[in-house]
PDB file of C-alpha atoms in Angstrom:
ATOM      1  CA  MET A   1       0.067  -0.333   0.041  1.00  0.00           C
ATOM      2  CA  SER A   2       1.426   3.116  -0.941  1.00  0.00           C
ATOM      3  CA  GLU A   3       1.220   6.435   1.389  1.00  0.00           C
ATOM      4  CA  LYS A   4      -0.849   9.382   0.985  1.00  0.00           C
ATOM      5  CA  ILE A   5       0.720  12.321   0.323  1.00  0.00           C
ATOM      6  CA  THR A   6      -0.699  16.048   1.174  1.00  0.00           C
ATOM      7  CA  LEU A   7       0.323  18.645  -1.241  1.00  0.00           C
ATOM      8  CA  ASP A   8       0.733  22.312  -0.356  1.00  0.00           C
ATOM      9  CA  ALA A   9       0.770  23.589  -3.998  1.00  0.00           C
ATOM     10  CA  HIS A  10       0.945  22.236  -7.993  1.00  0.00           C
ATOM     11  CA  PRO A  11       2.060  24.802  -9.942  1.00  0.00           C
ATOM     12  CA  SER A  12       2.655  24.204 -13.457  1.00  0.00           C
ATOM     13  CA  VAL A  13       5.687  25.778 -15.324  1.00  0.00           C
ATOM     14  CA  VAL A  14       7.310  25.334 -18.851  1.00  0.00           C
ATOM     15  CA  ILE A  15      10.781  25.275 -20.057  1.00  0.00           C
ATOM     16  CA  ALA A  16      11.381  27.506 -22.722  1.00  0.00           C
ATOM     17  CA  TYR A  17      14.194  26.838 -24.503  1.00  0.00           C
ATOM     18  CA  SER A  18      15.820  28.013 -27.899  1.00  0.00           C
ATOM     19  CA  GLU A  19      18.117  25.275 -29.243  1.00  0.00           C
ATOM     20  CA  GLU A  20      18.810  27.313 -31.803  1.00  0.00           C
ATOM     21  CA  VAL A  21      20.560  29.907 -29.664  1.00  0.00           C
ATOM     22  CA  ASP A  22      21.247  27.546 -26.783  1.00  0.00           C
ATOM     23  CA  LYS A  23      19.156  30.187 -24.383  1.00  0.00           C
ATOM     24  CA  LEU A  24      16.244  29.894 -22.008  1.00  0.00           C
ATOM     25  CA  LEU A  25      13.475  32.451 -21.588  1.00  0.00           C
ATOM     26  CA  MET A  26      12.711  32.930 -17.963  1.00  0.00           C
ATOM     27  CA  CYS A  27      10.630  34.675 -15.491  1.00  0.00           C
ATOM     28  CA  VAL A  28      12.590  36.686 -12.805  1.00  0.00           C
ATOM     29  CA  TYR A  29      10.752  38.069  -9.540  1.00  0.00           C
ATOM     30  CA  ASP A  30      10.986  41.611  -9.535  1.00  0.00           C
ATOM     31  CA  LYS A  31      10.936  44.038  -6.246  1.00  0.00           C
ATOM     32  CA  GLY A  32       6.794  43.416  -5.990  1.00  0.00           C
ATOM     33  CA  TYR A  33       7.136  39.795  -5.442  1.00  0.00           C
ATOM     34  CA  ASN A  34       6.123  39.108  -2.044  1.00  0.00           C
ATOM     35  CA  LYS A  35       9.076  36.618  -0.904  1.00  0.00           C
ATOM     36  CA  PRO A  36      12.198  39.261  -0.595  1.00  0.00           C
ATOM     37  CA  ALA A  37      14.745  36.022  -1.126  1.00  0.00           C
ATOM     38  CA  TYR A  38      13.620  35.495  -4.611  1.00  0.00           C
ATOM     39  CA  ARG A  39      13.622  38.687  -5.492  1.00  0.00           C
ATOM     40  CA  GLY A  40      16.110  38.716  -8.859  1.00  0.00           C
ATOM     41  CA  SER A  41      15.983  35.271  -9.175  1.00  0.00           C
ATOM     42  CA  ALA A  42      15.242  33.409 -12.184  1.00  0.00           C
ATOM     43  CA  ASN A  43      11.921  31.100 -12.551  1.00  0.00           C
ATOM     44  CA  ASN A  44      10.224  28.749 -14.965  1.00  0.00           C
ATOM     45  CA  ILE A  45       7.195  30.482 -16.397  1.00  0.00           C
ATOM     46  CA  GLY A  46       3.766  29.600 -15.030  1.00  0.00           C
ATOM     47  CA  GLY A  47       1.960  29.380 -11.779  1.00  0.00           C
ATOM     48  CA  ASN A  48      -0.602  27.985  -9.307  1.00  0.00           C
ATOM     49  CA  PRO A  49      -4.000  26.997 -10.050  1.00  0.00           C
ATOM     50  CA  GLU A  50      -7.185  28.476  -9.432  1.00  0.00           C
ATOM     51  CA  SER A  51     -10.381  27.096  -8.175  1.00  0.00           C
ATOM     52  CA  TRP A  52     -11.609  27.077 -11.876  1.00  0.00           C
ATOM     53  CA  SER A  53      -8.753  25.328 -12.988  1.00  0.00           C
ATOM     54  CA  ILE A  54      -9.134  21.766 -14.842  1.00  0.00           C
ATOM     55  CA  SER A  55      -5.844  20.760 -15.458  1.00  0.00           C
ATOM     56  CA  PRO A  56      -2.074  21.330 -15.466  1.00  0.00           C
ATOM     57  CA  GLU A  57      -1.997  22.242 -19.262  1.00  0.00           C
ATOM     58  CA  ASN A  58      -4.930  24.466 -18.171  1.00  0.00           C
ATOM     59  CA  VAL A  59      -2.770  26.357 -15.770  1.00  0.00           C
ATOM     60  CA  LEU A  60       0.051  26.580 -17.336  1.00  0.00           C
ATOM     61  CA  LEU A  61      -1.653  28.131 -20.931  1.00  0.00           C
ATOM     62  CA  ALA A  62      -3.399  30.613 -18.552  1.00  0.00           C
ATOM     63  CA  GLU A  63      -0.500  31.422 -16.880  1.00  0.00           C
ATOM     64  CA  ILE A  64       1.572  32.448 -20.034  1.00  0.00           C
ATOM     65  CA  ALA A  65      -1.692  34.620 -21.272  1.00  0.00           C
ATOM     66  CA  GLU A  66      -1.861  36.149 -18.368  1.00  0.00           C
ATOM     67  CA  GLU A  67       1.850  37.212 -17.759  1.00  0.00           C
ATOM     68  CA  PHE A  68       2.370  37.628 -21.861  1.00  0.00           C
ATOM     69  CA  ASP A  69      -0.866  39.982 -22.071  1.00  0.00           C
ATOM     70  CA  PRO A  70      -0.634  42.905 -24.945  1.00  0.00           C
ATOM     71  CA  ASN A  71      -3.608  44.054 -22.876  1.00  0.00           C
ATOM     72  CA  HIS A  72      -1.557  44.703 -19.732  1.00  0.00           C
ATOM     73  CA  PRO A  73      -2.978  47.416 -17.281  1.00  0.00           C
ATOM     74  CA  GLU A  74      -1.083  51.042 -17.215  1.00  0.00           C
ATOM     75  CA  GLU A  75       0.820  49.859 -14.128  1.00  0.00           C
ATOM     76  CA  LYS A  76       2.482  46.695 -12.831  1.00  0.00           C
ATOM     77  CA  LYS A  77       0.924  45.334  -9.516  1.00  0.00           C
ATOM     78  CA  HIS A  78       3.264  46.694  -6.698  1.00  0.00           C
ATOM     79  CA  VAL A  79       5.835  48.139  -9.061  1.00  0.00           C
ATOM     80  CA  GLY A  80       3.908  51.083 -10.799  1.00  0.00           C
ATOM     81  CA  GLU A  81       4.321  52.635 -13.794  1.00  0.00           C
ATOM     82  CA  VAL A  82       6.401  50.996 -16.486  1.00  0.00           C
ATOM     83  CA  SER A  83       7.649  51.006 -19.639  1.00  0.00           C
ATOM     84  CA  TRP A  84       5.586  48.573 -21.867  1.00  0.00           C
ATOM     85  CA  ALA A  85       7.017  46.916 -25.031  1.00  0.00           C
ATOM     86  CA  TYR A  86       5.229  47.124 -28.127  1.00  0.00           C
ATOM     87  CA  ASP A  87       1.729  44.654 -28.108  1.00  0.00           C
ATOM     88  CA  GLN A  88       2.887  42.849 -31.358  1.00  0.00           C
ATOM     89  CA  ASP A  89       6.110  41.694 -29.564  1.00  0.00           C
ATOM     90  CA  ILE A  90       4.211  40.856 -26.299  1.00  0.00           C
ATOM     91  CA  ARG A  91       1.719  38.584 -28.954  1.00  0.00           C
ATOM     92  CA  PHE A  92       4.555  37.169 -30.663  1.00  0.00           C
ATOM     93  CA  ILE A  93       5.954  35.979 -27.743  1.00  0.00           C
ATOM     94  CA  ARG A  94       3.111  34.373 -25.929  1.00  0.00           C
ATOM     95  CA  SER A  95       1.831  32.711 -29.419  1.00  0.00           C
ATOM     96  CA  ALA A  96       5.097  31.408 -29.783  1.00  0.00           C
ATOM     97  CA  LEU A  97       5.315  30.155 -26.234  1.00  0.00           C
ATOM     98  CA  LEU A  98       1.610  28.637 -26.223  1.00  0.00           C
ATOM     99  CA  SER A  99       1.830  26.969 -29.833  1.00  0.00           C
ATOM    100  CA  ALA A 100       4.801  24.579 -28.713  1.00  0.00           C
ATOM    101  CA  VAL A 101       3.918  23.611 -25.315  1.00  0.00           C
ATOM    102  CA  GLU A 102       4.223  19.612 -24.744  1.00  0.00           C
ATOM    103  CA  PRO A 103       4.051  17.882 -21.451  1.00  0.00           C
ATOM    104  CA  PHE A 104       7.286  16.961 -20.364  1.00  0.00           C
ATOM    105  CA  GLN A 105       7.408  15.524 -16.575  1.00  0.00           C
ATOM    106  CA  ASP A 106       5.924  16.096 -13.244  1.00  0.00           C
ATOM    107  CA  PHE A 107       8.551  16.654 -10.324  1.00  0.00           C
ATOM    108  CA  LEU A 108       7.346  15.908  -6.524  1.00  0.00           C
ATOM    109  CA  VAL A 109       9.349  18.796  -4.660  1.00  0.00           C
ATOM    110  CA  GLU A 110       9.593  18.668  -0.730  1.00  0.00           C
ATOM    111  CA  ALA A 111      11.274  21.912   0.217  1.00  0.00           C
ATOM    112  CA  GLY A 112      12.733  22.958   3.210  1.00  0.00           C
ATOM    113  CA  GLU A 113      12.082  26.735   4.950  1.00  0.00           C
ATOM    114  CA  ILE A 114      13.986  29.182   3.411  1.00  0.00           C
ATOM    115  CA  PRO A 115      14.263  32.438   5.376  1.00  0.00           C
ATOM    116  CA  GLY A 116      12.342  35.075   3.439  1.00  0.00           C
ATOM    117  CA  GLY A 117      11.324  32.838   0.946  1.00  0.00           C
ATOM    118  CA  ASN A 118       8.989  29.502   1.502  1.00  0.00           C
ATOM    119  CA  ASN A 119       8.114  27.740   4.819  1.00  0.00           C
ATOM    120  CA  PRO A 120       8.252  23.992   4.219  1.00  0.00           C
ATOM    121  CA  TYR A 121       6.376  22.536   1.709  1.00  0.00           C
ATOM    122  CA  LYS A 122       5.563  19.613  -0.522  1.00  0.00           C
ATOM    123  CA  ALA A 123       4.197  20.029  -4.465  1.00  0.00           C
ATOM    124  CA  ILE A 124       4.080  18.536  -7.649  1.00  0.00           C
ATOM    125  CA  TYR A 125       5.416  20.785 -10.514  1.00  0.00           C
ATOM    126  CA  SER A 126       3.622  19.735 -13.900  1.00  0.00           C
ATOM    127  CA  THR A 127       6.669  20.884 -15.970  1.00  0.00           C
ATOM    128  CA  PHE A 128       6.153  21.130 -19.856  1.00  0.00           C
ATOM    129  CA  PHE A 129       8.494  21.643 -22.868  1.00  0.00           C
ATOM    130  CA  SER A 130       8.325  24.475 -25.316  1.00  0.00           C
ATOM    131  CA  SER A 131      10.927  25.002 -28.049  1.00  0.00           C
ATOM    132  CA  ILE A 132      11.092  28.457 -29.312  1.00  0.00           C
ATOM    133  CA  SER A 133      12.732  29.652 -32.236  1.00  0.00           C
ATOM    134  CA  GLY A 134      15.894  32.100 -31.924  1.00  0.00           C
ATOM    135  CA  GLU A 135      13.787  34.911 -32.817  1.00  0.00           C
ATOM    136  CA  VAL A 136      11.753  34.937 -29.742  1.00  0.00           C
ATOM    137  CA  ILE A 137      15.342  35.123 -27.828  1.00  0.00           C
ATOM    138  CA  GLU A 138      16.271  38.405 -29.973  1.00  0.00           C
ATOM    139  CA  ARG A 139      12.755  39.979 -29.573  1.00  0.00           C
ATOM    140  CA  VAL A 140      13.194  39.611 -25.507  1.00  0.00           C
ATOM    141  CA  GLU A 141      16.597  40.737 -25.303  1.00  0.00           C
ATOM    142  CA  LYS A 142      16.011  43.467 -27.638  1.00  0.00           C
ATOM    143  CA  ASN A 143      13.210  44.771 -25.484  1.00  0.00           C
ATOM    144  CA  ILE A 144      15.411  44.323 -21.971  1.00  0.00           C
ATOM    145  CA  LYS A 145      17.882  46.380 -23.826  1.00  0.00           C
ATOM    146  CA  ASP A 146      15.371  49.162 -24.442  1.00  0.00           C
ATOM    147  CA  GLY A 147      14.233  48.981 -21.200  1.00  0.00           C
ATOM    148  CA  LYS A 148      10.643  47.226 -22.238  1.00  0.00           C
ATOM    149  CA  ASN A 149       8.353  45.310 -20.133  1.00  0.00           C
ATOM    150  CA  LEU A 150       6.830  42.552 -21.918  1.00  0.00           C
ATOM    151  CA  THR A 151       5.020  40.676 -18.174  1.00  0.00           C
ATOM    152  CA  THR A 152       2.427  41.503 -16.261  1.00  0.00           C
ATOM    153  CA  GLU A 153       4.156  39.850 -13.156  1.00  0.00           C
ATOM    154  CA  GLY A 154       7.743  40.023 -12.334  1.00  0.00           C
ATOM    155  CA  LEU A 155      10.498  40.469 -15.455  1.00  0.00           C
ATOM    156  CA  ALA A 156      11.056  38.415 -18.964  1.00  0.00           C
ATOM    157  CA  ARG A 157      14.590  37.557 -19.326  1.00  0.00           C
ATOM    158  CA  VAL A 158      17.058  35.363 -21.025  1.00  0.00           C
ATOM    159  CA  PHE A 159      19.838  32.968 -19.956  1.00  0.00           C
ATOM    160  CA  THR A 160      22.315  30.385 -20.855  1.00  0.00           C
ATOM    161  CA  LEU A 161      22.309  27.228 -18.401  1.00  0.00           C
ATOM    162  CA  ASP A 162      26.118  28.923 -17.665  1.00  0.00           C
ATOM    163  CA  GLN A 163      24.824  32.111 -16.488  1.00  0.00           C
ATOM    164  CA  LEU A 164      22.165  30.399 -13.812  1.00  0.00           C
ATOM    165  CA  VAL A 165      24.928  27.786 -12.487  1.00  0.00           C
ATOM    166  CA  HIS A 166      27.458  30.979 -12.430  1.00  0.00           C
ATOM    167  CA  ASN A 167      25.090  33.446 -11.162  1.00  0.00           C
ATOM    168  CA  PRO A 168      26.292  35.705  -7.951  1.00  0.00           C
ATOM    169  CA  ARG A 169      23.314  34.892  -6.426  1.00  0.00           C
ATOM    170  CA  GLY A 170      24.509  31.171  -6.018  1.00  0.00           C
ATOM    171  CA  GLU A 171      21.443  29.177  -4.999  1.00  0.00           C
ATOM    172  CA  PHE A 172      19.241  31.913  -5.464  1.00  0.00           C
ATOM    173  CA  SER A 173      19.777  32.527  -8.699  1.00  0.00           C
ATOM    174  CA  THR A 174      16.751  30.197  -9.281  1.00  0.00           C
ATOM    175  CA  ALA A 175      13.555  30.167  -7.070  1.00  0.00           C
ATOM    176  CA  HIS A 176      11.240  27.159  -5.919  1.00  0.00           C
ATOM    177  CA  ALA A 177      12.065  24.355  -7.829  1.00  0.00           C
ATOM    178  CA  THR A 178      13.567  25.618 -11.281  1.00  0.00           C
ATOM    179  CA  ALA A 179      17.255  24.405 -10.469  1.00  0.00           C
ATOM    180  CA  PRO A 180      16.142  20.585  -9.780  1.00  0.00           C
ATOM    181  CA  ILE A 181      14.267  20.877 -12.789  1.00  0.00           C
ATOM    182  CA  LEU A 182      17.016  22.139 -15.392  1.00  0.00           C
ATOM    183  CA  ASN A 183      19.165  20.132 -13.641  1.00  0.00           C
ATOM    184  CA  TYR A 184      17.247  16.939 -14.513  1.00  0.00           C
TER     185      TYR A 184
END
């Protein structure tokens, strides 16, 4: 008989990777994030289910559509006024992510307490993979260079695995289960 596990969360996330340029598209928590330990940390794009969510894939698709929203509000919650990217760039990136989502693997995570971060928790991270083009990465990088915002929550950023591994933030270069998922 197997042991029953009680979960505290069941987020859905995507590894958004361009083999063409060997780079990852990720989100980075900004100053508006409620867990100070993770501010400035990279995270796979995604989020947690709502009461109306019907599947892990549905959760991910809704999160991508919500975070890369060309019909964004004027100001970002907890941050204020920002300079937004052109709507067509946000649509292009969102469409590229949404059109290539494929199931990857579920990861059971048992995390300990992180001061300024999470309390101990158990979660299943339903992880998906999205193969994106070098053009998607180029558009994101151009908008970053121009100081433009692409996402309604946090910041869109581009990384190589080497940049994440050798980041001066050390173990906080990534947040939550991002490192073990990418290591796998």
